[in-house]
Amino acid sequence: MRSLPDVSLRLLRYFEVLGSELNYRRAAEKLFITQPALSGAIQQLERAIGDRLFDRDTRSVALTKLGREWLPYVRKALAEVDLAREAVAMLVDHAHVRIGYLIGTGADLLFQLLDGADRAFPDITIETVEYDFSDPSAGLASGATDIALLRPPVDVPGLEMAVVAEESWVACLPRSHRLANRSELRIEELLDEPIIVAPQSAGRWRDYWLAADARQGKPPIIAAEAATYEAETTMVARGVGLSFTTSSMVRLYDRPGIQFVPIIDRPISYTAVAWRPERLSTAMRPLMQHMLSRLIPRKSA
């Protein structure tokens, strides 16, 4: 009998849920992940064991003979793991959950997500921590937080996310700027302007908010770096440069000396609840489900 490689509990749980639902959309919703992420995970599991677990086509999903025979063993194993996690949660008396949020996302979204959580989960201590642009993962990259409210993309492999808001891009301009009186702009009109950017530690997130994908390899004119919206908008008001941001910032950070103008040809920017599956304990799952039940994907003003 050949030995099988180690497979993660996450992959086993995905297999169990899909094996029960036999529908990628319903299974993905139950797991709070996307359908492509679920499909990729099942393929990874099948490669690890060296055989197919599901027969699938464009219209149906069915367990193979191997899948049908293995599923009861997986269910039993996961049930034992859940019992072990519940036991340790009882032994330590309560759970402590650290929730990070990227500056600008906590003003309203975080409080809506956590509304009623203290009453619903009195045995869970919830700590919230604000992060600036130097760590757009809001603590997930370092492991300092268990759950985060952030704006993708971030440089953290293996994250799972659920979108809670959708926003459009806006340009933040000095009021004296030649384009400040426009009702709308296209990104190409702004690429040669000096820009205020996030610190280099922001990585891919910094590139995203530089609109690097629209620059065709031409380097931006970086006027300054800012780690907070306060610093960013202050520099814009001083005429140091412009910045790109989201539509909710019009409401949260409007001030004298700056003008927000919609950018009409950029893709939607998302705000998401994110977590690392291996850090999501049994005690944390009900809190996560509570948070995700508070909001459905919506457009922010």
C-alpha positions as MATLAB code, in Angstrom:
seq = 'MRSLPDVSLRLLRYFEVLGSELNYRRAAEKLFITQPALSGAIQQLERAIGDRLFDRDTRSVALTKLGREWLPYVRKALAEVDLAREAVAMLVDHAHVRIGYLIGTGADLLFQLLDGADRAFPDITIETVEYDFSDPSAGLASGATDIALLRPPVDVPGLEMAVVAEESWVACLPRSHRLANRSELRIEELLDEPIIVAPQSAGRWRDYWLAADARQGKPPIIAAEAATYEAETTMVARGVGLSFTTSSMVRLYDRPGIQFVPIIDRPISYTAVAWRPERLSTAMRPLMQHMLSRLIPRKSA';
ca = [
       0.000    0.000    0.000;
       1.494    3.324   -1.045;
       1.598    6.175    1.446;
      -0.359    9.319    0.644;
       1.033   12.821    1.071;
      -0.282   14.947    3.920;
      -3.407   16.883    3.001;
      -4.645   19.891    4.946;
      -7.815   19.973    7.002;
      -8.945   22.807    4.759;
      -8.919   20.545    1.680;
     -10.713   17.774    3.559;
     -13.381   20.206    4.708;
     -13.866   21.474    1.154;
     -14.243   17.896   -0.060;
     -16.804   17.119    2.653;
     -18.940   20.172    1.882;
     -18.856   19.668   -1.893;
     -19.515   15.963   -1.397;
     -22.646   16.877    0.561;
     -23.892   19.686   -1.661;
     -22.812   18.299   -5.074;
     -23.050   21.882   -6.320;
     -20.071   24.209   -6.591;
     -22.061   27.412   -6.093;
     -23.846   26.236   -2.934;
     -20.685   24.666   -1.520;
     -18.646   27.821   -2.174;
     -21.290   29.974   -0.476;
     -21.340   27.654    2.527;
     -17.546   27.843    2.780;
     -17.463   31.634    2.171;
     -15.081   31.254   -0.786;
     -15.344   31.721   -4.540;
     -16.245   28.897   -6.925;
     -12.834   29.070   -8.696;
     -11.073   28.804   -5.321;
     -13.143   25.725   -4.437;
     -12.517   24.136   -7.829;
      -8.773   24.717   -7.524;
      -8.708   23.251   -4.023;
     -10.549   20.080   -5.118;
      -8.132   19.643   -8.009;
      -5.224   20.057   -5.588;
      -6.692   17.348   -3.346;
      -7.238   15.005   -6.290;
      -3.641   15.486   -7.404;
      -2.439   14.728   -3.873;
      -4.316   11.422   -3.635;
      -3.745   10.524   -7.276;
      -7.330    9.920   -8.344;
     -10.599   11.703   -9.074;
     -13.133   12.327   -6.313;
     -15.816   13.886   -8.512;
     -17.199   13.424  -12.001;
     -18.185   16.840  -13.259;
     -19.397   18.471  -16.423;
     -21.048   21.792  -17.196;
     -24.362   20.694  -15.689;
     -23.731   18.261  -12.837;
     -21.340   17.125  -10.116;
     -21.254   13.550   -8.808;
     -18.982   11.617   -6.480;
     -16.833    8.929   -8.040;
     -16.729    5.471   -6.453;
     -13.611    6.534   -4.552;
     -15.300    9.754   -3.434;
     -18.404    7.938   -2.165;
     -16.378    5.405   -0.199;
     -13.911    7.938    1.254;
     -16.446   10.593    2.277;
     -17.662    8.824    5.480;
     -14.061    8.506    6.701;
     -13.434   12.196    6.048;
     -16.622   13.172    7.879;
     -15.608   11.115   10.883;
     -12.106   12.616   10.922;
     -13.419   16.189   10.692;
     -15.921   15.548   13.457;
     -13.098   14.360   15.719;
     -11.035   17.433   14.888;
     -13.978   19.707   15.701;
     -14.448   17.938   19.040;
     -10.764   18.433   19.847;
     -10.988   22.145   18.999;
     -14.131   22.590   21.088;
     -12.443   20.832   23.992;
      -9.425   23.105   23.959;
     -11.679   26.162   23.639;
     -13.475   25.050   26.804;
     -10.173   24.377   28.566;
      -8.919   27.903   27.925;
     -12.387   29.208   28.908;
     -12.747   31.698   26.037;
     -11.376   32.689   22.680;
      -9.463   35.868   21.894;
      -9.909   37.141   18.337;
      -7.861   39.957   16.841;
      -9.573   41.713   13.926;
      -7.474   44.058   11.828;
      -8.906   46.695    9.562;
      -7.300   48.896    6.967;
      -7.613   52.579    7.744;
     -10.709   53.966    6.036;
     -12.646   50.669    6.160;
     -13.491   50.712    9.875;
     -15.469   53.944    9.918;
     -18.746   52.215    9.112;
     -18.210   48.732    7.682;
     -16.403   47.252   10.685;
     -19.064   48.410   13.112;
     -21.808   46.966   10.947;
     -19.989   43.627   10.712;
     -19.548   43.433   14.489;
     -22.970   44.791   15.430;
     -24.394   42.520   18.136;
     -21.287   40.292   18.288;
     -20.468   41.086   21.939;
     -23.947   40.024   23.014;
     -24.036   36.964   20.768;
     -20.584   35.702   21.806;
     -19.922   36.719   25.426;
     -17.107   34.134   25.720;
     -15.138   35.643   22.838;
     -12.880   38.614   23.479;
     -12.805   40.742   20.317;
      -9.887   43.113   19.818;
      -9.840   45.463   16.822;
      -6.620   46.997   15.474;
      -6.293   49.688   12.798;
      -3.542   49.358   10.162;
      -2.242   52.004    7.794;
      -1.061   51.642    4.195;
       2.300   50.195    5.238;
       0.470   46.894    5.863;
      -2.605   46.647    3.614;
      -3.098   43.042    4.797;
      -4.179   44.524    8.172;
      -2.015   42.112   10.122;
      -2.793   38.897    8.234;
       0.628   38.752    6.566;
       2.483   38.720    9.890;
      -0.086   36.611   11.722;
      -0.826   39.469   14.124;
      -4.542   39.267   13.311;
      -6.974   36.409   12.758;
      -9.523   38.214   10.570;
      -9.151   41.435    8.596;
     -11.230   43.999    6.764;
      -9.152   45.128    3.807;
      -9.052   46.207    0.189;
      -7.476   43.610   -2.149;
      -5.026   42.886   -3.616;
      -2.595   41.957   -0.840;
       0.582   39.871   -0.841;
      -0.642   37.006    1.353;
      -0.961   33.551   -0.242;
      -3.813   31.266    0.745;
      -6.208   33.953    1.955;
      -9.927   33.410    1.726;
     -12.186   36.429    1.288;
     -15.800   37.491    1.170;
     -16.641   40.775   -0.546;
     -18.671   43.178    1.590;
     -18.576   46.383   -0.500;
     -17.864   47.601   -4.017;
     -16.560   51.064   -4.850;
     -15.450   53.074   -7.848;
     -12.134   54.883   -8.277;
     -11.825   58.623   -7.767;
      -8.953   61.048   -8.257;
      -8.093   63.234   -5.283;
      -6.827   66.539   -6.727;
      -5.732   69.921   -5.369;
      -8.591   72.388   -5.871;
      -6.235   74.512   -7.965;
      -5.466   71.630  -10.346;
      -6.403   72.192  -14.000;
      -8.634   69.066  -13.946;
     -10.345   69.726  -10.604;
     -13.494   71.195  -12.176;
     -14.131   68.209  -14.436;
     -17.184   66.029  -13.742;
     -15.300   62.845  -14.665;
     -11.871   61.719  -15.815;
     -10.179   58.853  -17.604;
      -7.099   57.233  -16.122;
      -4.892   58.119  -19.121;
      -5.404   61.810  -18.351;
      -3.746   61.370  -14.953;
      -0.784   59.060  -15.557;
       1.744   61.853  -16.181;
       0.806   63.726  -12.997;
       2.936   63.588   -9.811;
       1.293   61.072   -7.488;
       1.292   60.398   -3.743;
       1.700   56.677   -3.081;
       1.693   54.134   -0.259;
       4.999   53.054    1.333;
       7.033   50.431   -0.527;
       6.128   47.828    2.113;
       2.586   47.842    0.665;
       3.920   45.819   -2.301;
       1.274   44.780   -4.811;
      -1.308   47.009   -3.130;
       0.881   50.054   -3.827;
       1.207   49.033   -7.495;
      -2.568   48.622   -7.735;
      -3.224   52.157   -6.435;
      -0.545   53.514   -8.753;
      -2.622   52.135  -11.634;
       0.538   50.287  -12.698;
      -1.491   48.099  -15.061;
      -2.437   51.189  -17.128;
       1.078   52.630  -17.393;
       2.449   50.183  -20.003;
       5.754   49.918  -18.155;
       6.307   53.674  -17.868;
       7.364   54.574  -14.303;
       5.120   56.950  -12.340;
       6.233   60.363  -11.111;
       6.210   59.722   -7.359;
       5.803   63.002   -5.476;
       5.691   61.583   -1.939;
       4.690   58.595    0.176;
       1.841   58.559    2.686;
       0.746   55.814    5.083;
      -2.629   57.342    6.034;
      -5.479   59.158    4.335;
      -4.857   62.130    6.631;
      -1.277   62.486    5.386;
      -2.303   61.808    1.798;
      -5.095   64.382    1.638;
      -2.979   66.982    3.450;
      -0.257   66.644    0.811;
      -2.821   66.798   -1.985;
      -4.262   69.991   -0.496;
      -0.732   71.468   -0.412;
      -0.362   70.731   -4.127;
       2.362   68.093   -3.707;
       0.558   65.723   -6.074;
      -2.664   63.846   -6.694;
      -3.747   60.433   -5.463;
      -6.120   57.651   -6.475;
      -8.609   56.393   -3.929;
     -12.152   55.021   -3.532;
     -15.536   56.684   -3.688;
     -16.243   56.323    0.057;
     -13.325   58.628    0.794;
     -15.357   61.481   -0.715;
     -17.641   61.210    2.298;
     -15.063   60.332    4.939;
     -12.114   62.584    4.080;
     -13.454   65.613    2.196;
     -11.763   68.830    3.337;
     -10.846   72.308    2.091;
      -8.206   72.382   -0.604;
      -9.011   69.097   -2.347;
     -11.448   67.967   -5.013;
     -12.606   64.411   -5.758;
     -13.371   63.554   -9.381;
     -14.676   60.116  -10.524;
     -12.426   58.027  -12.786;
     -14.819   56.298  -15.142;
     -12.645   53.637  -16.779;
     -11.137   51.787  -13.820;
     -12.348   48.405  -12.527;
     -14.408   48.134   -9.362;
     -12.462   48.251   -6.087;
     -13.579   45.754   -3.449;
     -13.615   45.754    0.325;
     -13.497   42.263    1.777;
     -13.398   40.322    5.000;
     -10.333   38.064    4.778;
      -8.853   35.295    6.867;
      -6.241   32.560    6.797;
      -8.150   29.250    6.996;
      -5.551   27.537    9.161;
      -5.981   30.223   11.836;
      -9.775   30.094   11.943;
     -10.521   28.003   15.019;
     -13.827   26.343   15.842;
     -14.562   29.113   18.341;
     -13.991   31.780   15.671;
     -16.260   30.291   13.008;
     -19.582   31.408   14.542;
     -18.172   34.936   14.838;
     -17.102   34.846   11.202;
     -20.560   33.674   10.146;
     -22.107   36.445   12.228;
     -19.910   39.062   10.539;
     -20.703   37.844    7.041;
     -24.425   37.729    7.793;
     -24.425   41.430    8.668;
     -23.670   42.629    5.155;
     -24.254   41.553    1.604;
     -22.064   42.881   -1.236;
     -23.130   46.442   -1.911;
     -21.913   49.579   -3.597;
     -20.574   52.275   -1.296;
     -21.466   55.864   -1.947;
];
